[in-house]
Amino acid sequence: MNPEEKDTDCIFCKIASGEIPSALLYEDEDVVVFPDINPLTPVHLLVIPRKHITSLADMADEDTPIVGKMTRVANQVAREQGISENGYRLTINSGADAGQVVFHLHMHLMGGRHLAWKH
Ligand code: AMP
Ligand code: ZN
């Protein structure tokens, strides 16, 4: 990968590169899936692009295929985790009001129990 596509201080870049060990559930040349360190649901995984994209709001048009692939991978991992039939949620927090704290684009894949929706 082009070095400009990584941020040396980014924790998720370090997980994607293996510099910080994590129990990866899926990886390919574009996408990595690993457990959220602070799970809010019985299944709580993070789906990230290897490319360092800071947030949904900052994605470029050229990133559209990778976000589509993240969704496909999330669906596959949800099936493997046995939560596909009962249901699951994919969430992308973008920016401060949404509570984004890690500025490397990620999807939360959550399931394994009924998830409240209204806040
Ligand atoms: P967000 O609020 O959408 O930016 O979510 C960031 C998520 O990353 C939180 O749910 C954290 O629990 C999770 N997280 C932070 N550091 C790590 C880490 N080293 N490994 C796995 N998950 C992490
Ligand atoms: Zn990063």
PDB file of C-alpha atoms and ligand atoms in Angstrom:
ATOM      1  CA  MET A   1       0.000   0.000   0.000  1.00  0.00           C
ATOM      2  CA  ASN A   2       1.045   3.541  -0.723  1.00  0.00           C
ATOM      3  CA  PRO A   3       2.638   4.981   2.479  1.00  0.00           C
ATOM      4  CA  GLU A   4       0.481   8.117   2.252  1.00  0.00           C
ATOM      5  CA  GLU A   5      -2.527   5.922   2.821  1.00  0.00           C
ATOM      6  CA  LYS A   6      -1.416   5.175   6.387  1.00  0.00           C
ATOM      7  CA  ASP A   7      -1.224   7.374   9.447  1.00  0.00           C
ATOM      8  CA  THR A   8       1.642   6.322  11.697  1.00  0.00           C
ATOM      9  CA  ASP A   9      -0.158   7.552  14.837  1.00  0.00           C
ATOM     10  CA  CYS A  10      -3.461   5.859  14.059  1.00  0.00           C
ATOM     11  CA  ILE A  11      -4.425   2.940  16.281  1.00  0.00           C
ATOM     12  CA  PHE A  12      -6.573   1.290  13.590  1.00  0.00           C
ATOM     13  CA  CYS A  13      -3.769   1.570  10.987  1.00  0.00           C
ATOM     14  CA  LYS A  14      -1.551  -0.213  13.523  1.00  0.00           C
ATOM     15  CA  ILE A  15      -4.152  -2.964  14.016  1.00  0.00           C
ATOM     16  CA  ALA A  16      -4.537  -3.351  10.227  1.00  0.00           C
ATOM     17  CA  SER A  17      -0.763  -3.639   9.761  1.00  0.00           C
ATOM     18  CA  GLY A  18      -0.351  -6.055  12.679  1.00  0.00           C
ATOM     19  CA  GLU A  19       1.801  -3.628  14.675  1.00  0.00           C
ATOM     20  CA  ILE A  20      -0.840  -3.840  17.402  1.00  0.00           C
ATOM     21  CA  PRO A  21      -2.005  -7.458  17.711  1.00  0.00           C
ATOM     22  CA  SER A  22      -5.717  -8.146  17.480  1.00  0.00           C
ATOM     23  CA  ALA A  23      -7.775 -11.270  16.892  1.00  0.00           C
ATOM     24  CA  LEU A  24      -8.660 -10.551  13.283  1.00  0.00           C
ATOM     25  CA  LEU A  25     -11.868 -12.248  12.180  1.00  0.00           C
ATOM     26  CA  TYR A  26     -11.380 -11.350   8.543  1.00  0.00           C
ATOM     27  CA  GLU A  27      -8.717  -9.702   6.422  1.00  0.00           C
ATOM     28  CA  ASP A  28      -7.986  -9.151   2.774  1.00  0.00           C
ATOM     29  CA  GLU A  29      -6.042  -6.563   0.818  1.00  0.00           C
ATOM     30  CA  ASP A  30      -8.655  -3.849   1.474  1.00  0.00           C
ATOM     31  CA  VAL A  31     -10.626  -4.638   4.637  1.00  0.00           C
ATOM     32  CA  VAL A  32      -9.936  -5.890   8.184  1.00  0.00           C
ATOM     33  CA  VAL A  33     -12.418  -7.003  10.872  1.00  0.00           C
ATOM     34  CA  PHE A  34     -11.584  -7.255  14.568  1.00  0.00           C
ATOM     35  CA  PRO A  35     -13.410  -7.164  17.928  1.00  0.00           C
ATOM     36  CA  ASP A  36     -14.281  -3.855  19.551  1.00  0.00           C
ATOM     37  CA  ILE A  37     -12.213  -3.562  22.730  1.00  0.00           C
ATOM     38  CA  ASN A  38     -15.253  -2.309  24.659  1.00  0.00           C
ATOM     39  CA  PRO A  39     -18.148  -4.389  23.323  1.00  0.00           C
ATOM     40  CA  LEU A  40     -21.630  -2.942  23.786  1.00  0.00           C
ATOM     41  CA  THR A  41     -23.410  -6.020  22.425  1.00  0.00           C
ATOM     42  CA  PRO A  42     -22.705  -9.785  22.480  1.00  0.00           C
ATOM     43  CA  VAL A  43     -21.242  -9.437  18.977  1.00  0.00           C
ATOM     44  CA  HIS A  44     -19.497  -6.092  18.488  1.00  0.00           C
ATOM     45  CA  LEU A  45     -16.926  -6.003  15.699  1.00  0.00           C
ATOM     46  CA  LEU A  46     -15.239  -3.223  13.781  1.00  0.00           C
ATOM     47  CA  VAL A  47     -14.951  -3.307   9.994  1.00  0.00           C
ATOM     48  CA  ILE A  48     -12.262  -0.972   8.657  1.00  0.00           C
ATOM     49  CA  PRO A  49     -10.543  -0.193   5.376  1.00  0.00           C
ATOM     50  CA  ARG A  50      -6.768  -0.680   5.379  1.00  0.00           C
ATOM     51  CA  LYS A  51      -6.593   2.755   3.794  1.00  0.00           C
ATOM     52  CA  HIS A  52      -6.544   5.562   6.337  1.00  0.00           C
ATOM     53  CA  ILE A  53      -9.771   7.500   5.701  1.00  0.00           C
ATOM     54  CA  THR A  54     -10.455   9.776   8.677  1.00  0.00           C
ATOM     55  CA  SER A  55     -14.247   9.777   8.591  1.00  0.00           C
ATOM     56  CA  LEU A  56     -17.287   9.162   6.439  1.00  0.00           C
ATOM     57  CA  ALA A  57     -17.513  12.901   5.857  1.00  0.00           C
ATOM     58  CA  ASP A  58     -13.958  12.902   4.499  1.00  0.00           C
ATOM     59  CA  MET A  59     -14.282   9.970   2.110  1.00  0.00           C
ATOM     60  CA  ALA A  60     -13.466  10.741  -1.497  1.00  0.00           C
ATOM     61  CA  ASP A  61     -15.518   9.609  -4.481  1.00  0.00           C
ATOM     62  CA  GLU A  62     -12.718   7.120  -5.221  1.00  0.00           C
ATOM     63  CA  ASP A  63     -13.387   5.487  -1.829  1.00  0.00           C
ATOM     64  CA  THR A  64     -16.949   4.484  -2.774  1.00  0.00           C
ATOM     65  CA  PRO A  65     -15.974   0.912  -3.785  1.00  0.00           C
ATOM     66  CA  ILE A  66     -14.151   0.271  -0.513  1.00  0.00           C
ATOM     67  CA  VAL A  67     -17.167   1.352   1.545  1.00  0.00           C
ATOM     68  CA  GLY A  68     -19.300  -1.013  -0.530  1.00  0.00           C
ATOM     69  CA  LYS A  69     -16.818  -3.794   0.099  1.00  0.00           C
ATOM     70  CA  MET A  70     -16.873  -3.078   3.848  1.00  0.00           C
ATOM     71  CA  THR A  71     -20.628  -3.638   3.755  1.00  0.00           C
ATOM     72  CA  ARG A  72     -20.271  -6.911   1.861  1.00  0.00           C
ATOM     73  CA  VAL A  73     -17.604  -8.143   4.300  1.00  0.00           C
ATOM     74  CA  ALA A  74     -19.770  -7.095   7.274  1.00  0.00           C
ATOM     75  CA  ASN A  75     -22.665  -9.142   5.876  1.00  0.00           C
ATOM     76  CA  GLN A  76     -20.391 -12.155   5.407  1.00  0.00           C
ATOM     77  CA  VAL A  77     -18.950 -11.905   8.931  1.00  0.00           C
ATOM     78  CA  ALA A  78     -22.470 -11.452  10.358  1.00  0.00           C
ATOM     79  CA  ARG A  79     -23.443 -14.756   8.724  1.00  0.00           C
ATOM     80  CA  GLU A  80     -20.317 -16.429  10.091  1.00  0.00           C
ATOM     81  CA  GLN A  81     -21.110 -15.074  13.563  1.00  0.00           C
ATOM     82  CA  GLY A  82     -24.620 -16.520  13.366  1.00  0.00           C
ATOM     83  CA  ILE A  83     -26.397 -13.168  13.793  1.00  0.00           C
ATOM     84  CA  SER A  84     -27.553 -12.671  10.217  1.00  0.00           C
ATOM     85  CA  GLU A  85     -30.962 -14.285  10.626  1.00  0.00           C
ATOM     86  CA  ASN A  86     -31.990 -12.552  13.867  1.00  0.00           C
ATOM     87  CA  GLY A  87     -30.586  -9.221  12.745  1.00  0.00           C
ATOM     88  CA  TYR A  88     -27.676  -6.898  13.221  1.00  0.00           C
ATOM     89  CA  ARG A  89     -26.767  -3.253  12.927  1.00  0.00           C
ATOM     90  CA  LEU A  90     -24.040  -1.505  10.945  1.00  0.00           C
ATOM     91  CA  THR A  91     -23.183   1.916  12.319  1.00  0.00           C
ATOM     92  CA  ILE A  92     -20.747   4.557  11.140  1.00  0.00           C
ATOM     93  CA  ASN A  93     -20.234   7.459  13.522  1.00  0.00           C
ATOM     94  CA  SER A  94     -19.022  10.524  11.666  1.00  0.00           C
ATOM     95  CA  GLY A  95     -17.810  13.493  13.654  1.00  0.00           C
ATOM     96  CA  ALA A  96     -18.274  14.835  17.163  1.00  0.00           C
ATOM     97  CA  ASP A  97     -22.086  14.851  17.423  1.00  0.00           C
ATOM     98  CA  ALA A  98     -22.155  11.186  16.422  1.00  0.00           C
ATOM     99  CA  GLY A  99     -19.547  10.323  19.061  1.00  0.00           C
ATOM    100  CA  GLN A 100     -16.695   9.442  16.721  1.00  0.00           C
ATOM    101  CA  VAL A 101     -13.547   9.041  18.816  1.00  0.00           C
ATOM    102  CA  VAL A 102     -11.267   7.076  16.484  1.00  0.00           C
ATOM    103  CA  PHE A 103     -10.572   9.009  13.298  1.00  0.00           C
ATOM    104  CA  HIS A 104     -10.077   6.074  10.964  1.00  0.00           C
ATOM    105  CA  LEU A 105     -13.304   5.144   9.170  1.00  0.00           C
ATOM    106  CA  HIS A 106     -14.967   2.120  10.752  1.00  0.00           C
ATOM    107  CA  MET A 107     -18.297   0.335  10.765  1.00  0.00           C
ATOM    108  CA  HIS A 108     -19.592  -1.083  14.033  1.00  0.00           C
ATOM    109  CA  LEU A 109     -21.126  -4.507  13.364  1.00  0.00           C
ATOM    110  CA  MET A 110     -23.398  -5.171  16.331  1.00  0.00           C
ATOM    111  CA  GLY A 111     -25.814  -7.937  17.175  1.00  0.00           C
ATOM    112  CA  GLY A 112     -26.499 -10.961  19.317  1.00  0.00           C
ATOM    113  CA  ARG A 113     -29.418  -9.401  21.195  1.00  0.00           C
ATOM    114  CA  HIS A 114     -32.342  -7.117  20.489  1.00  0.00           C
ATOM    115  CA  LEU A 115     -31.004  -3.609  19.883  1.00  0.00           C
ATOM    116  CA  ALA A 116     -33.019  -0.598  20.967  1.00  0.00           C
ATOM    117  CA  TRP A 117     -33.393   1.969  18.229  1.00  0.00           C
ATOM    118  CA  LYS A 118     -35.111   5.128  19.535  1.00  0.00           C
ATOM    119  CA  HIS A 119     -32.987   7.483  21.627  1.00  0.00           C
TER     120      HIS A 119
HETATM  121  P1  AMP B   1     -16.347   5.513  17.454  1.00  0.00           P
HETATM  122  O1  AMP B   1     -17.009   6.134  18.637  1.00  0.00           O
HETATM  123  O2  AMP B   1     -17.315   5.181  16.358  1.00  0.00           O
HETATM  124  O3  AMP B   1     -15.140   6.294  16.959  1.00  0.00           O
HETATM  125  O4  AMP B   1     -15.849   4.097  17.970  1.00  0.00           O
HETATM  126  C1  AMP B   1     -14.541   3.763  18.254  1.00  0.00           C
HETATM  127  C2  AMP B   1     -14.574   2.367  18.812  1.00  0.00           C
HETATM  128  O5  AMP B   1     -13.250   1.849  18.797  1.00  0.00           O
HETATM  129  C3  AMP B   1     -15.073   2.270  20.251  1.00  0.00           C
HETATM  130  O6  AMP B   1     -16.234   1.432  20.299  1.00  0.00           O
HETATM  131  C4  AMP B   1     -13.889   1.671  21.008  1.00  0.00           C
HETATM  132  O7  AMP B   1     -14.294   0.754  21.995  1.00  0.00           O
HETATM  133  C5  AMP B   1     -13.094   1.006  19.903  1.00  0.00           C
HETATM  134  N1  AMP B   1     -11.663   0.885  20.125  1.00  0.00           N
HETATM  135  C6  AMP B   1     -10.802   1.843  20.533  1.00  0.00           C
HETATM  136  N2  AMP B   1      -9.559   1.360  20.599  1.00  0.00           N
HETATM  137  C7  AMP B   1      -9.617   0.062  20.210  1.00  0.00           C
HETATM  138  C8  AMP B   1      -8.657  -0.984  20.074  1.00  0.00           C
HETATM  139  N3  AMP B   1      -7.367  -0.801  20.334  1.00  0.00           N
HETATM  140  N4  AMP B   1      -9.094  -2.190  19.654  1.00  0.00           N
HETATM  141  C9  AMP B   1     -10.395  -2.397  19.388  1.00  0.00           C
HETATM  142  N5  AMP B   1     -11.345  -1.452  19.492  1.00  0.00           N
HETATM  143  C10 AMP B   1     -10.967  -0.246  19.913  1.00  0.00           C
HETATM  144 ZN    ZN B   2      -5.674   4.897  10.275  1.00  0.00          ZN
END
